[in-house]
mmCIF file of C-alpha atoms in Angstrom:
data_model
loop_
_atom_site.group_PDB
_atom_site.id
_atom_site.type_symbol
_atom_site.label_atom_id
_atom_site.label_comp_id
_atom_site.label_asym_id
_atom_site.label_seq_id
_atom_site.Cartn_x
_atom_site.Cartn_y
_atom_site.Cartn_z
ATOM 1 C CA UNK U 124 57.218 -45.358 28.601
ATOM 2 C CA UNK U 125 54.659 -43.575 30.765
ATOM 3 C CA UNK U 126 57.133 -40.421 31.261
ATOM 4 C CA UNK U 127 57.965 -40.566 27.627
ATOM 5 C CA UNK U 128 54.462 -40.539 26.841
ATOM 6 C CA UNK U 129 53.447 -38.130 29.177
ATOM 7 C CA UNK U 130 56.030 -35.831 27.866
ATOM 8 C CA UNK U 131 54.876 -36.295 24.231
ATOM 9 C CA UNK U 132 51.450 -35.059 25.110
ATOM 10 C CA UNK U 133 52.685 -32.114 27.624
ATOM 11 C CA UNK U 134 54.558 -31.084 23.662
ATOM 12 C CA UNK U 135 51.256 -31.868 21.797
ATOM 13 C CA UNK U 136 49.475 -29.687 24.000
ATOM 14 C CA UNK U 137 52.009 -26.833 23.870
ATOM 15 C CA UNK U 138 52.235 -27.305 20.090
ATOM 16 C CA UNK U 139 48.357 -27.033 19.487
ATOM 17 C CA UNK U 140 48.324 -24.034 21.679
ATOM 18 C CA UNK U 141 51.127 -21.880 19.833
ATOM 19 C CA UNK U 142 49.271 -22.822 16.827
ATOM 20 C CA UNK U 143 45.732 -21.782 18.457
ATOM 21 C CA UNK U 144 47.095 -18.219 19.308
ATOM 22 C CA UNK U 145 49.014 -18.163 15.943
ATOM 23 C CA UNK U 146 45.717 -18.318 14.024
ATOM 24 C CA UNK U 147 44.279 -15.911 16.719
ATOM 25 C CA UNK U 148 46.479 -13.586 16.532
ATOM 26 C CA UNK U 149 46.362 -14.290 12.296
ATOM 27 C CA UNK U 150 42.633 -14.725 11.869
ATOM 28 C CA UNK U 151 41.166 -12.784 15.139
ATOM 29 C CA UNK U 152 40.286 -9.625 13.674
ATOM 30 C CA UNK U 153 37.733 -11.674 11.066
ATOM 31 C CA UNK U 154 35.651 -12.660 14.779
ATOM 32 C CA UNK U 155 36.129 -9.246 16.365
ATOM 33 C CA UNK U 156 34.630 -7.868 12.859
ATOM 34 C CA UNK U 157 32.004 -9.972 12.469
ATOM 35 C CA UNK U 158 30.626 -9.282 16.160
ATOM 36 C CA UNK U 159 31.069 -5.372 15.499
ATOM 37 C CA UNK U 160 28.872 -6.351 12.370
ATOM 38 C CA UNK U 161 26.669 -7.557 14.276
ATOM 39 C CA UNK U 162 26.333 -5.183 16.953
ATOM 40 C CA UNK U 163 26.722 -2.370 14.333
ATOM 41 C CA UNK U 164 23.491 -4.363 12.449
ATOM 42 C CA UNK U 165 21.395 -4.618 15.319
ATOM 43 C CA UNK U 166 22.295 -0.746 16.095
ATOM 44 C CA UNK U 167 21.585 0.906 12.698
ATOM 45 C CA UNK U 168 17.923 -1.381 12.381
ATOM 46 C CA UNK U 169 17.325 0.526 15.538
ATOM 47 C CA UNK U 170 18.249 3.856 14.392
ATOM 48 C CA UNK U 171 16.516 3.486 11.227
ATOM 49 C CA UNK U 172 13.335 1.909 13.032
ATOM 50 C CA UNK U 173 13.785 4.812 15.697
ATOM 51 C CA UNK U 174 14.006 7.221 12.447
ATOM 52 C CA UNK U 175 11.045 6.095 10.716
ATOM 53 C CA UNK U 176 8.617 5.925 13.401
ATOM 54 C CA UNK U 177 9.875 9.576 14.253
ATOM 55 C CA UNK U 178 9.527 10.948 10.831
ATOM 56 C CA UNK U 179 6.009 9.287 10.486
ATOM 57 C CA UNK U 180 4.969 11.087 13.959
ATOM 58 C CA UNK U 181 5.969 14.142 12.447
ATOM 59 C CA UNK U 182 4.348 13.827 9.283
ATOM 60 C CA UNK U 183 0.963 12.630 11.277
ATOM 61 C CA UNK U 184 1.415 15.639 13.449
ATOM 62 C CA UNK U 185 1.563 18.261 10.530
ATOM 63 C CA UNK U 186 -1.659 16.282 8.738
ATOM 64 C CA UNK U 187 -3.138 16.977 12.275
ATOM 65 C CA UNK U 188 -2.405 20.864 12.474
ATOM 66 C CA UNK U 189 -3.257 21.078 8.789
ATOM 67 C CA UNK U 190 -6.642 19.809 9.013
ATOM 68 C CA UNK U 191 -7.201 21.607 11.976
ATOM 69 C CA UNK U 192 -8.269 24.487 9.442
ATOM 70 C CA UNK U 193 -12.130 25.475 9.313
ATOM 71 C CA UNK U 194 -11.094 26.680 5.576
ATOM 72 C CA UNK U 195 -10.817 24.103 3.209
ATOM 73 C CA UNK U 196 -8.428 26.085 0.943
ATOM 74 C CA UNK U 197 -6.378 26.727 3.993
ATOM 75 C CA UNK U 198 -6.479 22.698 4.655
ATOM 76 C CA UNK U 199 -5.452 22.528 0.806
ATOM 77 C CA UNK U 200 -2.282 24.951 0.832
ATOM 78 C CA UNK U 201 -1.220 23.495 4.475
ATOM 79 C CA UNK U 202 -0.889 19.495 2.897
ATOM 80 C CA UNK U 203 0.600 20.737 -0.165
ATOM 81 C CA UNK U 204 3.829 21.912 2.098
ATOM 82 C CA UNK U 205 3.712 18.536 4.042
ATOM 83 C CA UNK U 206 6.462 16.053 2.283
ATOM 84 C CA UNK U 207 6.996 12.395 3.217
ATOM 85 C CA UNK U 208 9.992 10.307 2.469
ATOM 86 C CA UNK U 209 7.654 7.422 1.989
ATOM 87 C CA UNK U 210 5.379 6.711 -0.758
ATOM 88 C CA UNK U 211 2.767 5.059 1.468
ATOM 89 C CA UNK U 212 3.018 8.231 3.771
ATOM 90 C CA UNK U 213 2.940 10.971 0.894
ATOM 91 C CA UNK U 214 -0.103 8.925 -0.283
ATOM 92 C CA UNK U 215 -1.940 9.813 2.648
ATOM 93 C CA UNK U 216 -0.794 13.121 2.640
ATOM 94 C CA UNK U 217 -2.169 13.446 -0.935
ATOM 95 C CA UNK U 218 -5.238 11.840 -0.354
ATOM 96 C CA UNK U 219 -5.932 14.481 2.420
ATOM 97 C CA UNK U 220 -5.079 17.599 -0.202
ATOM 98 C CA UNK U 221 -7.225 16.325 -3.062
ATOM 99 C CA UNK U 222 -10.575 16.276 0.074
ATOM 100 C CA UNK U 223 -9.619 19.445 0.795
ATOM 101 C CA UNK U 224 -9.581 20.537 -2.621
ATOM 102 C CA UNK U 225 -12.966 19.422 -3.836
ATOM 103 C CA UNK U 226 -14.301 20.878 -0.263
ATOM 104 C CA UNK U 227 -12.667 24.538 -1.915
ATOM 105 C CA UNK U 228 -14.304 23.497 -5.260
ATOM 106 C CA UNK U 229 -11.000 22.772 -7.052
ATOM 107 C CA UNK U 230 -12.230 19.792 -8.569
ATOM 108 C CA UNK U 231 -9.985 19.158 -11.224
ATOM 109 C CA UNK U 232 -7.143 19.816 -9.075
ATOM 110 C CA UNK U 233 -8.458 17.436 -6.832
ATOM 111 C CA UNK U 234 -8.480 14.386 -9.805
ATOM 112 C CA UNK U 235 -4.948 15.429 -11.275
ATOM 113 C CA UNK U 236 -3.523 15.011 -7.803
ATOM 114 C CA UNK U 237 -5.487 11.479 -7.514
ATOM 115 C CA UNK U 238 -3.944 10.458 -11.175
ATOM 116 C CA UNK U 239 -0.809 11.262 -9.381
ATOM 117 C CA UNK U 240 -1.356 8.545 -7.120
ATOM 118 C CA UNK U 241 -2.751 5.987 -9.238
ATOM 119 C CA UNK U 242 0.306 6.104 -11.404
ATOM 120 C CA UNK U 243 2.830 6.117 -8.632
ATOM 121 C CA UNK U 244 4.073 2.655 -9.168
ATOM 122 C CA UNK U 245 5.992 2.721 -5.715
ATOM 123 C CA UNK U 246 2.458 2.406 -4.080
ATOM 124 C CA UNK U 247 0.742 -0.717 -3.100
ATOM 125 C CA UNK U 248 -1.992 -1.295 -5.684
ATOM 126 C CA UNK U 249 -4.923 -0.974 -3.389
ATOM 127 C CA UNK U 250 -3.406 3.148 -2.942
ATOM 128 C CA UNK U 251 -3.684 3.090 -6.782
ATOM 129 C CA UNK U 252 -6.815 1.759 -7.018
ATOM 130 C CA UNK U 253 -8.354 3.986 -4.412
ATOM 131 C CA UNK U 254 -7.150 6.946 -6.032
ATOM 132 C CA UNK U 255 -8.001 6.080 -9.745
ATOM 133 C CA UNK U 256 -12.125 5.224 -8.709
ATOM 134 C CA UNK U 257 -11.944 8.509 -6.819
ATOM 135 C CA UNK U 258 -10.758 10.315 -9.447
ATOM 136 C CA UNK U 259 -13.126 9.228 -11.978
ATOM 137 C CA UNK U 260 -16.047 9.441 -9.879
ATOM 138 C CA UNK U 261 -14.988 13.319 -9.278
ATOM 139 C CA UNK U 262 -14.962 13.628 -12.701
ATOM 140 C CA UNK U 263 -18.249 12.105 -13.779
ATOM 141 C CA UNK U 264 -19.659 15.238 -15.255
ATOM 142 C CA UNK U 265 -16.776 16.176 -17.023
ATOM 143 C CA UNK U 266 -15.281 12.946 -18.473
ATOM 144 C CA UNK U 267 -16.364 11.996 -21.875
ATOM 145 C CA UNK U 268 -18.302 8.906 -21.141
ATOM 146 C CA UNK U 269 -16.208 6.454 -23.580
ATOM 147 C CA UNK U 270 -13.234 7.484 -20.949
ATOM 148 C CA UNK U 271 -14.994 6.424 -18.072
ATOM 149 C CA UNK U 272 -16.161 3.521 -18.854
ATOM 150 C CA UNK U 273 -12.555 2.773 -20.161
ATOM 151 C CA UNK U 274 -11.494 3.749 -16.588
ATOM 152 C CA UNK U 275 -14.118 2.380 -14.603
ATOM 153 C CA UNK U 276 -13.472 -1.680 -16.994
ATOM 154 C CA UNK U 277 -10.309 -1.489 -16.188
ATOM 155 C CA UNK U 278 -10.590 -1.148 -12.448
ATOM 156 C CA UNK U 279 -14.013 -3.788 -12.682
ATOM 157 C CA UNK U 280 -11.602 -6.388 -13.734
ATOM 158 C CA UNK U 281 -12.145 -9.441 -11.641
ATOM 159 C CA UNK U 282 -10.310 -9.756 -8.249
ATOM 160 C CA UNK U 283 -9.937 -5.997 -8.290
ATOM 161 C CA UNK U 284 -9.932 -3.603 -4.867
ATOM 162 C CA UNK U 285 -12.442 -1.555 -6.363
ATOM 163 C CA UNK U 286 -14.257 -4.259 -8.779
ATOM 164 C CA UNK U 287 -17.826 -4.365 -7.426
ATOM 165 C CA UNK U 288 -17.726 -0.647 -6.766
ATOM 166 C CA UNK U 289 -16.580 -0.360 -10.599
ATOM 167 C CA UNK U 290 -19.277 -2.567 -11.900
ATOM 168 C CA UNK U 291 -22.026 -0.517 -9.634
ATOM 169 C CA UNK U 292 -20.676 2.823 -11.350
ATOM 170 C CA UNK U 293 -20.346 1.181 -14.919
ATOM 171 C CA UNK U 294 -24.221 0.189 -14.224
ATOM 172 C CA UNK U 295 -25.106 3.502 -13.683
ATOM 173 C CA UNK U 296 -23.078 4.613 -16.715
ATOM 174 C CA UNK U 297 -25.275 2.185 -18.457
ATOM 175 C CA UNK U 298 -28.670 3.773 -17.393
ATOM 176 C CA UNK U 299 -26.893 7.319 -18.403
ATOM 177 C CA UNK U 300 -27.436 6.117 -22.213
ATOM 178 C CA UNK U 301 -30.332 4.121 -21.724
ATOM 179 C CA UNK U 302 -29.318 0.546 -21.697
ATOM 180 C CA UNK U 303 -31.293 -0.486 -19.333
ATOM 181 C CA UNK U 304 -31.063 -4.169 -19.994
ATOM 182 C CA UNK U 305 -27.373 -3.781 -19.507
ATOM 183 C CA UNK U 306 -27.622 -2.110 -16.113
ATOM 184 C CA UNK U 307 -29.531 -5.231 -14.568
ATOM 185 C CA UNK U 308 -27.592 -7.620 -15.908
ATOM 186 C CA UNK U 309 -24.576 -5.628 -14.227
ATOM 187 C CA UNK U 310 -26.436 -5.036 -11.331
ATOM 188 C CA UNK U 311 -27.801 -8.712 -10.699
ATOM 189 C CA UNK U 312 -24.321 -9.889 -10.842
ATOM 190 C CA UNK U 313 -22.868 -7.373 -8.009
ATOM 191 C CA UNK U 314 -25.937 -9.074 -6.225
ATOM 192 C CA UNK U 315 -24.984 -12.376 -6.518
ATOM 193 C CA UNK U 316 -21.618 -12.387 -5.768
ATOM 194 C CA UNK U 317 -19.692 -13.270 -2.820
ATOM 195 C CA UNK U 318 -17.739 -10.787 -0.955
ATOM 196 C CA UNK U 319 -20.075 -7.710 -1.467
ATOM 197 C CA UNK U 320 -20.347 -5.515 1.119
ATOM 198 C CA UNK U 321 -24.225 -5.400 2.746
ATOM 199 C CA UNK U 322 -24.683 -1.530 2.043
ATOM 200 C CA UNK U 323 -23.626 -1.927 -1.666
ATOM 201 C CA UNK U 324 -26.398 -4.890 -1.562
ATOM 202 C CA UNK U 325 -28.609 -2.782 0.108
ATOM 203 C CA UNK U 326 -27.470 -0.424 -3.096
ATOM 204 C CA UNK U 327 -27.966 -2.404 -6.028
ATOM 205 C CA UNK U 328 -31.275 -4.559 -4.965
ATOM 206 C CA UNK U 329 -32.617 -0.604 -4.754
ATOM 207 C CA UNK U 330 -31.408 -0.232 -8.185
ATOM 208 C CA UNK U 331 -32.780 -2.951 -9.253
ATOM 209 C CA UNK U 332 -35.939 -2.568 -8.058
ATOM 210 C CA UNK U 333 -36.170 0.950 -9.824
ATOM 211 C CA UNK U 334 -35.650 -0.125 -12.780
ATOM 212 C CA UNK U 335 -38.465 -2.195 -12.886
ATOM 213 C CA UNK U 336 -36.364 -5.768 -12.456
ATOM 214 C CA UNK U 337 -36.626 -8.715 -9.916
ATOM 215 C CA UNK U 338 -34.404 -9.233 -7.206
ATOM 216 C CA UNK U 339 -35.855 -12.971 -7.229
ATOM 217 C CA UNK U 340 -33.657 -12.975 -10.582
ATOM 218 C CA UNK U 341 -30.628 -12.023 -8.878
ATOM 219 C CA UNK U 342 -31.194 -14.279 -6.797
ATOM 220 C CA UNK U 343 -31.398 -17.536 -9.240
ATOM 221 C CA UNK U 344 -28.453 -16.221 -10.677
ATOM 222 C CA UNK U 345 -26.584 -16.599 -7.687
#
């Protein structure tokens, strides 16, 4: 019984390794693909990785060479050849050509490239933000003051990038046509709220005091 035994499990054995190399030789090429996936994978991240940290170098380098310019209209007409495949990177780039720009004078050049930003939907919203305060402080003598403060609400809403810088510009809008009353209450609340930055404190308390209010009231508010 042993022998017979042993004999059965010497056929087993033979039988489950025919069928092992059977669905080897069947099903192989599914394990050989899926490590050349993987190595393929790990490869191309690299490449791309490789790829974007090269083209971002070479878009930092021509930023570089551009500014290097005494002439701000020079600086202006170098960025406006420089093209990145990214959005955040072209953002920069833009941000660069609309400085230059004002430095050359060419304000309203300046504010249609920062619309351009703040519409770009690829960009983070912070970019957006940036660019839309920027653009309608640039164009605070030429806006009609019903559009700015339209602007300037909008980017004042609570939670905001740019709300308490917003607010401080909406309370100066205020002053502009002589609501007074308006601009402290505006003010007093920038004052009292958590988050502001000291210098924009330092700001509005000087405001404040200007106009004749208390900054023990914007302080009780708080």
């Amino acid at each position: 019984m042993s022998d017979t035994d042993s004999f059965i499990d010497e056929v087993t054995e033979e039988v489950r390794r025919d069928r092992l190399f059977l669905m080897l030789k069947r099903y192989g090429w599914i394990g050989a693909a899926a490590v050349l996936l993987i190595v393929g994978g790990a490869s191309w991240r690299e490449y791309s990785n490789a790829k974007a940290v090269g083209a971002a170098q070479d878009v930092g380098d021509k930023i570089s060479a551009a500014l290097a310019s005494d002439a701000p209209e020079t600086r202006a007409a170098a960025l406006a050849e420089i093209s990145a495949d990214q959005a955040g990177a072209q953002a920069v780039v833009d941000f660069a050509q609309a400085a230059a720009l004002v430095d050359a004078g060419e304000v309203e050049q300046a504010a249609a490239l920062l619309d351009g930003i703040a519409q770009n939907g690829d960009l983070a919203q912070v970019y957006r933000d940036i660019a839309a305060f920027k653009s309608v402080t640039l164009q605070a003598e030429t806006l009609a003051p019903e559009e700015r403060r339209l602007r300037l609400e909008t980017l004042a809403a609570a939670g905001g990038t740019m709300q308490f810088l917003a607010s401080e510009q909406l309370a100066l809008l205020d002053i502009e046509e002589g609501e007074t009353e308006a601009a402290l209450a505006r003010l007093r609340d920038i004052a009292a709220s958590a988050g502001v930055s000291r210098d924009l404190q330092e700001r509005v308390s000087q405001v404040i005091v200007a106009l004749g209010g208390s900054l023990d009231e914007a302080a009780q508010e708080g």
